[in-house]
mmCIF file of N, CA and C in Angstrom:
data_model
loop_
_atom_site.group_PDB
_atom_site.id
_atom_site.type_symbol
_atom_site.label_atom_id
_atom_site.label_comp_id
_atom_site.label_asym_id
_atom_site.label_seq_id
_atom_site.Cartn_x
_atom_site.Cartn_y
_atom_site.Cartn_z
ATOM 1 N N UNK C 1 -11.499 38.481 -19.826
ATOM 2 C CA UNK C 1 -12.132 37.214 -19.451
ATOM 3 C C UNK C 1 -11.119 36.069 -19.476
ATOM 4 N N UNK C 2 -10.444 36.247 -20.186
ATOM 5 C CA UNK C 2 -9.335 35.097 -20.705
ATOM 6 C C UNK C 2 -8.326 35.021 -19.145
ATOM 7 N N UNK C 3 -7.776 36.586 -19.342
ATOM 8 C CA UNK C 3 -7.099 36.478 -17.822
ATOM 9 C C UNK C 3 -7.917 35.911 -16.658
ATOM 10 N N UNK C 4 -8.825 36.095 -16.486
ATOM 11 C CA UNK C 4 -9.785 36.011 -14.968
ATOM 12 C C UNK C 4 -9.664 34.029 -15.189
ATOM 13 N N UNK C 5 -10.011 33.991 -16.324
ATOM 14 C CA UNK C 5 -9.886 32.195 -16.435
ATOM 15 C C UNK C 5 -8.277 31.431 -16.098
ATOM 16 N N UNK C 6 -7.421 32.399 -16.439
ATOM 17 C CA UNK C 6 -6.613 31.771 -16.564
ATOM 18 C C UNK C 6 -5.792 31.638 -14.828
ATOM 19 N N UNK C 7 -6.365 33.056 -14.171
ATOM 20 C CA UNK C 7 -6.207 33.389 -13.076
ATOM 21 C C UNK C 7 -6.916 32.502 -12.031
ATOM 22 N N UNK C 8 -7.897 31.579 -12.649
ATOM 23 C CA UNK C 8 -8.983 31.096 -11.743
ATOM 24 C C UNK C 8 -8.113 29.255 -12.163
ATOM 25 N N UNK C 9 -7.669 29.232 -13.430
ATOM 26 C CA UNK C 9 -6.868 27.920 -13.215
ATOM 27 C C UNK C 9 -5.708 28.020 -12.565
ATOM 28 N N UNK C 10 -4.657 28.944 -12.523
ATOM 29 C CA UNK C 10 -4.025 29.008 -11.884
ATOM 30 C C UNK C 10 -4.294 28.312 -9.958
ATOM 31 N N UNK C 11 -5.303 29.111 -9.577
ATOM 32 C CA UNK C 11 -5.484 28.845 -8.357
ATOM 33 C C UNK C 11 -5.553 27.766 -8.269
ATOM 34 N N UNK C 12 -6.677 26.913 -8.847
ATOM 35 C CA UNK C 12 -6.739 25.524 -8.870
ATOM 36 C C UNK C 12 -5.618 24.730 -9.071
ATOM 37 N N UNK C 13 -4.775 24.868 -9.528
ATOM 38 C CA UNK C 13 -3.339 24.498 -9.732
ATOM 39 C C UNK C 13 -2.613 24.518 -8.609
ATOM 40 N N UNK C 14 -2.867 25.868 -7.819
ATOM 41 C CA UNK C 14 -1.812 25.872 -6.896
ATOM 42 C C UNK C 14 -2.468 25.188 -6.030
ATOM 43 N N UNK C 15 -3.419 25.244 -5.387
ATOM 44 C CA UNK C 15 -4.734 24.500 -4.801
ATOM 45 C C UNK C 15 -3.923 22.377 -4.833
ATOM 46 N N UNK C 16 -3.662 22.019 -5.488
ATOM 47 C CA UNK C 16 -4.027 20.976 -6.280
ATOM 48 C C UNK C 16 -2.612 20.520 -5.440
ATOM 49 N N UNK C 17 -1.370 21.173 -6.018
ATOM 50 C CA UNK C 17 -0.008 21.343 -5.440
ATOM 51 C C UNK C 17 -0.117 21.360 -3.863
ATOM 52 N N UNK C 18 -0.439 22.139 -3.604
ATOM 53 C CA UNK C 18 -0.724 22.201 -1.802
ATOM 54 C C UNK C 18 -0.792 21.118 -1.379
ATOM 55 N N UNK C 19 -1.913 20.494 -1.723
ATOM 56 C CA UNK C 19 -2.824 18.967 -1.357
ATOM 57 C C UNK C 19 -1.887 18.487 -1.258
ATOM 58 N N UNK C 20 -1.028 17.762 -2.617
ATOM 59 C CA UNK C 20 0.032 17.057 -3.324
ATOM 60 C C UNK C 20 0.862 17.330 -2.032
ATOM 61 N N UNK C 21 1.566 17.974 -1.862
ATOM 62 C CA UNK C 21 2.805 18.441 -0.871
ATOM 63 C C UNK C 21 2.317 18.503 0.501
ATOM 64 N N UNK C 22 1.235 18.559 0.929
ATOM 65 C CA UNK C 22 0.634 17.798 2.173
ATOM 66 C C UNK C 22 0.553 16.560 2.074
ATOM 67 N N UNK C 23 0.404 15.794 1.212
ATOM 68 C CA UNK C 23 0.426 14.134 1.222
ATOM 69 C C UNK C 23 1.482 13.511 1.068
ATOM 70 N N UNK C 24 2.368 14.735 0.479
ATOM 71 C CA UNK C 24 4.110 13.533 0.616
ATOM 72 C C UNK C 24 4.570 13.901 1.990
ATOM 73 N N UNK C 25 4.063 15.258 2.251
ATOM 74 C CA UNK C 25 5.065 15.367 4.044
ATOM 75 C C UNK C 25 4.421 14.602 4.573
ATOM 76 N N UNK C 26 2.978 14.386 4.545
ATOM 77 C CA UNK C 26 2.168 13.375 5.215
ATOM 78 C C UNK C 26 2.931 12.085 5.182
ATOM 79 N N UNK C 27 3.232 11.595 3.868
ATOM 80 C CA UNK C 27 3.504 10.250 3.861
ATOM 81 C C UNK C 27 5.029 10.083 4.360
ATOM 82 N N UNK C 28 6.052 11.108 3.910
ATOM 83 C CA UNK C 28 7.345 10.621 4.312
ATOM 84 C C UNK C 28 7.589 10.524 5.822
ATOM 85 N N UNK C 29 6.553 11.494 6.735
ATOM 86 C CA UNK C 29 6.645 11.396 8.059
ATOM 87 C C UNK C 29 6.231 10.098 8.370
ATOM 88 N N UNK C 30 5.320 9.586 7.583
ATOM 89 C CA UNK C 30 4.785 8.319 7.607
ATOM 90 C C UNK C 30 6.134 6.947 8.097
ATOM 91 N N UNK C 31 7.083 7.457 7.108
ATOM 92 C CA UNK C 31 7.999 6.243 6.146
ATOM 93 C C UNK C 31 8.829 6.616 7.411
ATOM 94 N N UNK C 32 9.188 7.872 7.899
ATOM 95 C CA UNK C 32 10.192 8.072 8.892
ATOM 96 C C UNK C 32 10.013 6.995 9.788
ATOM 97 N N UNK C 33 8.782 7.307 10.587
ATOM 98 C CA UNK C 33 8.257 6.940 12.264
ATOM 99 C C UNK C 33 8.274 5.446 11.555
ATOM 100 N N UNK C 34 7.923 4.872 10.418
ATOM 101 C CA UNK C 34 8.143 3.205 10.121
ATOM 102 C C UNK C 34 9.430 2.875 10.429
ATOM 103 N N UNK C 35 10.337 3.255 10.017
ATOM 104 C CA UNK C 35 11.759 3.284 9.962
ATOM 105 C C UNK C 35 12.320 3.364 10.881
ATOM 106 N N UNK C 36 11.537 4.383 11.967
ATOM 107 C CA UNK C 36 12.964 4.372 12.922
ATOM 108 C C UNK C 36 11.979 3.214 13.928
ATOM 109 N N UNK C 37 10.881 3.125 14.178
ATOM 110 C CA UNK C 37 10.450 1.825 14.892
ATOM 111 C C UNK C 37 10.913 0.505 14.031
ATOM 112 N N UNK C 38 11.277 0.686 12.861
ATOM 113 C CA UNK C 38 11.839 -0.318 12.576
ATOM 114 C C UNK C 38 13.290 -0.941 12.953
ATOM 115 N N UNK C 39 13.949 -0.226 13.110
ATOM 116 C CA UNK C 39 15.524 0.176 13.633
ATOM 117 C C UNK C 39 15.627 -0.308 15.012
ATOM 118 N N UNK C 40 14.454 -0.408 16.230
ATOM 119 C CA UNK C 40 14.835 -0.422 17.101
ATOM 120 C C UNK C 40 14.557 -1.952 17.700
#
Protein backbone atom coordinates (compact mmCIF):
# COMPACT_ATOMS: atom_id res chain seq x y z
CA UNK A 1 0.00 0.00 0.00
CA UNK A 2 2.78 2.28 0.96
CA UNK A 3 4.39 1.66 -2.54
CA UNK A 4 1.07 2.16 -4.61
CA UNK A 5 0.93 5.67 -2.52
CA UNK A 6 4.08 6.52 -3.04
CA UNK A 7 3.80 5.50 -6.76
CA UNK A 8 0.57 7.55 -7.03
CA UNK A 9 2.64 10.74 -5.53
CA UNK A 10 5.17 10.27 -7.62
CA UNK A 11 2.90 10.74 -10.66
CA UNK A 12 1.48 13.74 -9.31
CA UNK A 13 4.86 15.10 -9.06
CA UNK A 14 5.80 14.37 -12.35
CA UNK A 15 2.33 15.61 -13.48
CA UNK A 16 3.01 18.95 -11.61
CA UNK A 17 6.72 19.27 -13.36
CA UNK A 18 5.25 18.86 -16.84
CA UNK A 19 2.78 21.80 -16.25
CA UNK A 20 5.82 23.78 -14.66
CA UNK A 21 8.05 23.17 -17.86
CA UNK A 22 5.16 23.94 -20.19
CA UNK A 23 4.81 27.36 -18.60
CA UNK A 24 8.45 28.38 -18.72
CA UNK A 25 8.74 27.21 -22.54
CA UNK A 26 5.46 28.93 -22.68
CA UNK A 27 6.75 31.98 -21.14
CA UNK A 28 10.39 32.22 -22.48
CA UNK A 29 8.90 31.91 -26.06
CA UNK A 30 6.89 34.59 -24.68
CA UNK A 31 10.13 36.87 -23.62
CA UNK A 32 11.78 35.78 -27.06
CA UNK A 33 8.99 37.11 -29.67
CA UNK A 34 9.01 40.44 -26.94
CA UNK A 35 12.55 40.84 -27.60
CA UNK A 36 13.11 40.38 -30.89
CA UNK A 37 9.95 42.80 -31.79
CA UNK A 38 11.63 44.76 -29.50
CA UNK A 39 14.98 44.95 -31.41
CA UNK A 40 13.43 45.94 -34.48
Amino acid sequence: DLVRKKKIGEGHMDRGLCILEDKVQALSAKVQDDSSVWHQ
